[in-house]
Coordinates of C-alpha atoms and ligand atoms in Angstrom, one line a residue:
M1 CA 12.7 -32.2 -11.0
P2 CA 14.0 -29.5 -9.2
A3 CA 14.6 -26.1 -10.9
Q4 CA 17.6 -25.1 -12.8
I5 CA 19.3 -22.3 -10.8
I6 CA 20.2 -19.2 -13.0
D7 CA 23.5 -18.1 -11.0
G8 CA 23.5 -14.2 -11.1
N9 CA 27.0 -14.1 -9.4
Q10 CA 28.5 -16.3 -12.2
L11 CA 26.8 -14.5 -15.0
A12 CA 27.7 -11.2 -13.5
K13 CA 31.2 -12.2 -13.4
Q14 CA 31.2 -13.1 -17.0
I15 CA 30.0 -9.5 -17.9
R16 CA 32.6 -8.0 -15.7
V17 CA 35.4 -9.8 -17.7
D18 CA 34.1 -8.9 -20.7
I19 CA 33.4 -5.0 -19.9
A20 CA 36.9 -5.0 -18.4
T21 CA 38.4 -6.0 -21.5
R22 CA 36.5 -3.4 -23.7
V23 CA 37.3 -0.6 -21.1
A24 CA 41.1 -1.4 -21.4
I25 CA 40.3 -0.8 -25.0
L26 CA 38.8 2.4 -24.5
T27 CA 41.5 3.7 -22.0
A28 CA 44.4 2.9 -24.4
K29 CA 42.4 5.1 -26.8
G30 CA 42.4 7.7 -23.9
I31 CA 39.2 7.3 -23.4
K32 CA 38.1 7.2 -19.3
P33 CA 34.3 7.2 -18.8
G34 CA 33.2 8.8 -15.7
L35 CA 30.2 7.9 -13.7
A36 CA 28.6 10.0 -11.0
V37 CA 26.6 8.2 -8.2
I38 CA 24.8 10.3 -5.5
L39 CA 23.1 9.0 -2.5
I40 CA 20.9 10.8 -0.1
G41 CA 20.4 9.6 3.4
E42 CA 21.5 6.9 5.2
D43 CA 19.4 4.2 4.0
P44 CA 21.2 0.6 4.7
A45 CA 20.1 -1.0 1.5
S46 CA 20.8 2.0 -0.4
Q47 CA 24.3 2.3 0.8
V48 CA 25.1 -1.2 -0.1
Y49 CA 23.9 -1.2 -3.7
V50 CA 25.7 2.2 -4.3
R51 CA 29.0 1.2 -2.9
N52 CA 28.5 -1.9 -5.1
K53 CA 28.1 0.0 -8.3
V54 CA 30.7 2.1 -7.6
K55 CA 33.1 -0.8 -7.0
A56 CA 32.2 -2.5 -9.9
C57 CA 32.9 0.7 -11.9
E58 CA 36.2 1.0 -10.3
D59 CA 37.1 -2.7 -10.6
V60 CA 36.5 -2.6 -14.7
G61 CA 38.8 0.4 -15.0
M62 CA 36.2 3.3 -15.3
F63 CA 36.1 6.4 -13.2
S64 CA 33.6 6.8 -10.5
L65 CA 32.7 9.6 -8.4
L66 CA 30.4 8.7 -5.1
E67 CA 28.6 11.5 -3.4
K68 CA 26.8 11.1 -0.1
K69 CA 24.8 13.7 1.0
P70 CA 22.7 13.9 4.2
A71 CA 19.1 13.1 4.7
D72 CA 18.1 16.4 5.1
T73 CA 19.8 17.9 1.8
T74 CA 17.4 20.0 -0.1
E75 CA 16.0 19.7 -3.2
A76 CA 17.5 22.7 -4.5
S77 CA 20.8 21.8 -4.0
L78 CA 20.5 18.4 -5.5
L79 CA 19.2 20.0 -8.7
Q80 CA 22.1 22.4 -8.4
R81 CA 24.7 19.5 -8.2
I82 CA 22.9 17.8 -11.2
A83 CA 23.2 20.8 -13.0
E84 CA 26.9 21.0 -12.5
L85 CA 27.2 17.0 -13.1
N86 CA 25.3 17.7 -16.4
A87 CA 27.7 20.2 -17.5
D88 CA 31.0 18.6 -16.2
P89 CA 32.8 16.9 -19.3
N90 CA 34.2 14.1 -17.3
I91 CA 31.1 12.8 -16.2
H92 CA 29.4 10.6 -18.8
G93 CA 26.8 9.0 -16.5
I94 CA 24.8 10.2 -13.7
L95 CA 22.8 7.8 -11.0
V96 CA 20.9 9.3 -8.1
Q97 CA 20.0 6.2 -5.9
L98 CA 16.4 6.1 -5.3
P99 CA 14.2 6.0 -3.1
L100 CA 14.9 9.8 -2.0
P101 CA 13.8 11.2 1.2
K102 CA 9.9 12.4 1.1
H103 CA 10.6 15.8 0.9
I104 CA 12.5 15.6 -2.5
D105 CA 10.7 15.0 -5.5
S106 CA 12.0 12.0 -7.3
H107 CA 10.5 12.7 -11.0
R108 CA 11.9 16.4 -10.8
V109 CA 15.1 15.1 -9.9
I110 CA 15.3 12.3 -12.5
E111 CA 13.9 15.2 -15.1
A112 CA 16.9 17.5 -14.3
I113 CA 19.6 14.7 -15.1
A114 CA 20.4 15.1 -18.9
P115 CA 18.9 12.1 -20.8
E116 CA 22.1 11.5 -22.5
K117 CA 23.8 11.2 -18.7
D118 CA 20.4 9.3 -17.2
V119 CA 22.5 6.1 -16.9
D120 CA 19.2 4.3 -15.1
G121 CA 16.8 5.3 -18.2
F122 CA 14.4 6.6 -16.0
H123 CA 14.1 10.0 -17.7
V124 CA 11.1 10.4 -19.8
A125 CA 13.0 10.5 -22.7
N126 CA 14.7 7.4 -22.1
A127 CA 11.2 5.7 -20.8
G128 CA 9.7 6.8 -24.4
A129 CA 12.6 5.5 -26.8
L130 CA 12.4 2.3 -24.5
M131 CA 8.6 2.2 -25.4
I132 CA 8.9 3.0 -28.9
G133 CA 11.7 0.3 -29.3
A134 CA 14.9 2.6 -29.5
P135 CA 16.1 2.3 -26.3
L136 CA 19.3 4.5 -25.5
F137 CA 19.7 3.1 -21.6
R138 CA 17.8 0.2 -20.7
P139 CA 17.0 0.2 -17.0
C140 CA 19.4 -2.2 -15.3
T141 CA 17.4 -4.4 -13.4
P142 CA 15.1 -5.4 -16.1
Y143 CA 18.0 -5.5 -18.3
G144 CA 19.6 -8.2 -15.9
C145 CA 16.5 -10.0 -16.2
M146 CA 16.5 -10.3 -19.8
K147 CA 20.2 -11.4 -19.7
M148 CA 19.2 -14.2 -17.2
L149 CA 16.5 -15.5 -19.6
E150 CA 19.0 -15.0 -22.5
S151 CA 21.8 -17.2 -20.5
I152 CA 19.3 -20.2 -20.5
D153 CA 18.4 -19.8 -23.9
Y154 CA 15.0 -19.3 -23.2
P155 CA 12.5 -19.1 -26.0
I156 CA 11.0 -15.6 -25.3
R157 CA 9.2 -15.2 -28.8
G158 CA 5.5 -16.2 -28.2
A159 CA 6.0 -17.0 -24.7
R160 CA 3.4 -15.9 -22.2
A161 CA 5.1 -13.5 -19.7
V162 CA 3.6 -12.3 -16.4
I163 CA 5.2 -9.5 -14.3
V164 CA 4.1 -9.0 -10.8
G165 CA 4.6 -5.3 -9.7
A166 CA 4.3 -2.2 -12.2
S167 CA 7.2 0.4 -10.7
N168 CA 8.8 2.7 -13.3
I169 CA 12.1 1.0 -12.1
V170 CA 11.4 -2.7 -12.6
G171 CA 7.9 -3.6 -13.9
K172 CA 6.9 -1.2 -16.5
P173 CA 10.2 -1.5 -18.5
M174 CA 10.5 -5.1 -17.9
A175 CA 7.0 -5.2 -19.9
M176 CA 8.7 -3.3 -22.6
L177 CA 11.6 -5.5 -23.2
L178 CA 9.8 -8.9 -23.1
L179 CA 7.4 -7.2 -25.5
Q180 CA 10.3 -6.0 -27.8
A181 CA 11.5 -9.9 -27.3
G182 CA 8.1 -11.2 -28.6
A183 CA 6.4 -12.2 -25.3
T184 CA 2.7 -11.7 -24.8
V185 CA 2.8 -9.6 -21.6
T186 CA 0.6 -9.1 -18.6
I187 CA 1.7 -6.7 -15.8
C188 CA -0.3 -7.3 -12.6
N189 CA -0.5 -4.5 -9.9
S190 CA -1.8 -4.5 -6.3
K191 CA -5.5 -4.0 -7.6
T192 CA -5.1 -7.1 -9.8
K193 CA -7.9 -9.6 -9.1
D194 CA -7.2 -13.3 -8.6
L195 CA -3.3 -12.9 -9.0
S196 CA -2.9 -16.7 -8.9
A197 CA -4.8 -17.2 -12.1
H198 CA -2.2 -14.7 -13.8
T199 CA 0.6 -16.0 -12.3
R200 CA 0.2 -20.0 -13.0
D201 CA -0.6 -19.0 -16.6
A202 CA 2.9 -17.5 -16.9
D203 CA 5.9 -19.3 -18.9
I204 CA 7.8 -16.2 -17.7
L205 CA 7.1 -15.1 -14.1
V206 CA 8.8 -11.8 -13.2
V207 CA 8.3 -10.8 -9.9
A208 CA 9.1 -7.5 -8.2
T209 CA 6.8 -6.5 -5.4
G210 CA 9.0 -5.7 -2.6
K211 CA 6.8 -8.4 -0.2
A212 CA 8.7 -11.3 1.1
K213 CA 8.0 -14.6 -0.3
M214 CA 4.9 -13.8 -1.4
I215 CA 4.6 -16.1 -4.8
T216 CA 4.5 -19.6 -3.4
A217 CA 4.6 -22.8 -5.4
N218 CA 0.9 -22.7 -6.1
M219 CA 0.9 -19.9 -7.8
V220 CA 3.7 -20.9 -10.5
K221 CA 3.1 -22.8 -13.6
P222 CA 4.9 -26.3 -13.5
G223 CA 8.0 -25.7 -15.7
A224 CA 8.0 -21.9 -15.6
V225 CA 11.1 -19.4 -15.5
V226 CA 10.8 -17.4 -12.5
I227 CA 12.8 -14.4 -11.9
D228 CA 12.7 -12.8 -8.7
V229 CA 13.5 -9.4 -8.4
G230 CA 12.7 -8.7 -4.5
I231 CA 15.3 -8.0 -1.9
N232 CA 13.9 -8.0 1.4
R233 CA 15.9 -8.4 4.6
I234 CA 14.0 -10.3 7.4
E235 CA 14.9 -11.1 10.8
R236 CA 15.5 -14.5 11.7
D237 CA 17.3 -15.8 15.1
G238 CA 18.6 -12.4 15.5
K239 CA 20.1 -12.4 12.1
V240 CA 19.2 -10.0 9.1
K241 CA 18.5 -12.6 6.3
L242 CA 17.9 -11.5 2.3
V243 CA 15.1 -13.4 1.0
G244 CA 13.2 -12.7 -2.5
D245 CA 9.5 -12.0 -3.4
V246 CA 9.0 -15.8 -4.3
H247 CA 9.1 -18.5 -1.7
F248 CA 12.2 -20.5 -3.2
E249 CA 11.9 -23.4 -1.2
S250 CA 8.6 -24.4 -2.5
A251 CA 8.5 -22.6 -5.8
S252 CA 11.7 -24.1 -7.0
K253 CA 10.1 -27.5 -6.6
V254 CA 7.8 -26.7 -9.5
A255 CA 9.6 -24.1 -12.0
G256 CA 11.7 -25.2 -14.6
A257 CA 14.5 -22.3 -13.7
I258 CA 14.5 -20.0 -11.0
T259 CA 16.7 -17.0 -9.9
P260 CA 17.9 -17.2 -6.3
V261 CA 18.0 -14.4 -3.5
P262 CA 20.9 -13.6 -2.8
G263 CA 22.8 -14.5 -5.8
G264 CA 20.3 -13.6 -8.4
I265 CA 19.0 -10.3 -9.7
G266 CA 21.5 -8.4 -7.1
P267 CA 24.7 -9.0 -8.9
M268 CA 23.3 -8.7 -12.2
T269 CA 21.9 -5.1 -11.6
T270 CA 24.9 -3.9 -10.9
A271 CA 26.8 -5.5 -13.8
M272 CA 24.3 -4.4 -16.2
L273 CA 25.0 -0.8 -15.3
L274 CA 28.5 -1.4 -16.4
V275 CA 27.1 -2.7 -19.7
T276 CA 24.8 -0.1 -20.2
W277 CA 26.1 3.2 -19.8
P278 CA 29.6 3.2 -21.5
A279 CA 27.8 1.6 -24.6
T280 CA 25.9 4.7 -25.4
F281 CA 28.8 7.1 -25.8
D282 CA 30.9 4.5 -27.4
V283 CA 28.8 4.0 -30.3
V284 CA 29.2 7.6 -31.4
V285 CA 33.0 8.2 -30.1
T286 CA 34.8 5.0 -30.9
E287 CA 34.8 2.3 -33.3
N288 CA 31.5 0.7 -31.7
L289 CA 33.3 -1.8 -29.3
F290 CA 30.0 -2.4 -27.7
G291 CA 28.1 -2.0 -30.8
D292 CA 27.0 -5.6 -30.3
I293 CA 25.1 -4.7 -27.3
L294 CA 23.5 -1.5 -28.6
S295 CA 20.7 -1.4 -31.3
D296 CA 21.0 0.6 -34.5
E297 CA 18.1 2.4 -33.5
A298 CA 19.9 3.6 -29.9
A299 CA 22.9 4.9 -32.1
V300 CA 20.5 7.0 -34.2
L301 CA 18.8 8.2 -30.7
A302 CA 22.3 9.0 -29.3
G303 CA 23.0 11.2 -32.3
S304 CA 19.5 12.7 -32.2
L305 CA 19.8 13.8 -28.6
G306 CA 23.0 15.9 -29.5
M307 CA 25.5 13.4 -28.0
L308 CA 28.7 14.9 -28.9
P309 CA 30.8 12.7 -26.6
S310 CA 34.0 13.1 -29.0
A311 CA 34.3 16.5 -27.8
S312 CA 33.4 15.9 -24.2
L313 CA 35.9 12.9 -24.1
G314 CA 38.5 15.0 -25.7
A315 CA 39.0 12.0 -28.3
Ligands
LIG401 N1 16.6 1.8 -6.4 C1 16.5 0.7 -6.5 N2 16.8 0.3 -7.8 C2 17.0 1.3 -8.4 C3 18.0 1.5 -9.7 O1 18.1 0.6 -10.6 N3 18.8 2.9 -10.0 C4 18.4 3.7 -9.0 N4 18.8 4.8 -9.2 N5 17.9 3.7 -8.0 C5 17.3 2.5 -7.6

């Protein structure tokens, strides 16, 4: 039987409608969440991603500021701009699109963002909070993967989850979210021996390697859920085509459920940005309109990080 297709476009649409309603309630209370997105350089994929992020914010009624800077922007000037945005009371979230040009130290840039404005959840304070099970911001891509599993009511507790790819953006936070949900988690990396032995053992297989079509049907356990995080541009017949890290045509004949590319995790990542970042200050400033999304621990953490958004929002 062919796999169930987990439709990221459809799911993202539902999330956007839900968030638009919540933002309308916030707006009626005089609260306008503001997000700053910074893009350095001309990378075509990054340009599309940031455009989507900014548009998604605007579509649900949030304020967003897109700052495009040339590829030769200095690290010092970027850090200076981040410091200004950290201090700007109208900006509640800051996102610097990765990857950055080689002359800029990404780690230094991420650490310069105030943890309470780090909507990506990449700052060590937020990565640590996620690790101890008290996340403030959940990184959008792994959070989107969790929502996709939730959408098919997948019983994560006790399931064997294998993640291929150990990046700070996807693989590692994905492992933490799955672990918290009760899965037994393995993270594979480029040095892993006999990768297929691991992937074939997975009830949940999450692939984030950036290598087009590397996971084929023989690497998938029959009936498994396959979440394909890869978005690779390949040229075919003079046209650019988007393909995932999973060989969809073959793997979808073996898997129980699978995410497509395009139309899978791409739209979900953007949608989850809308969920994750207004939630954090909402829990402190308003009547916890997003409370069903945030954990109690996150609320405590938001307080302990010294977030006083009621002052910054003038509420
Ligand atoms: N580049 C690829 N994915 C992401 C992401 O989730 N956030 C940021 N800031 N950059 C990215």
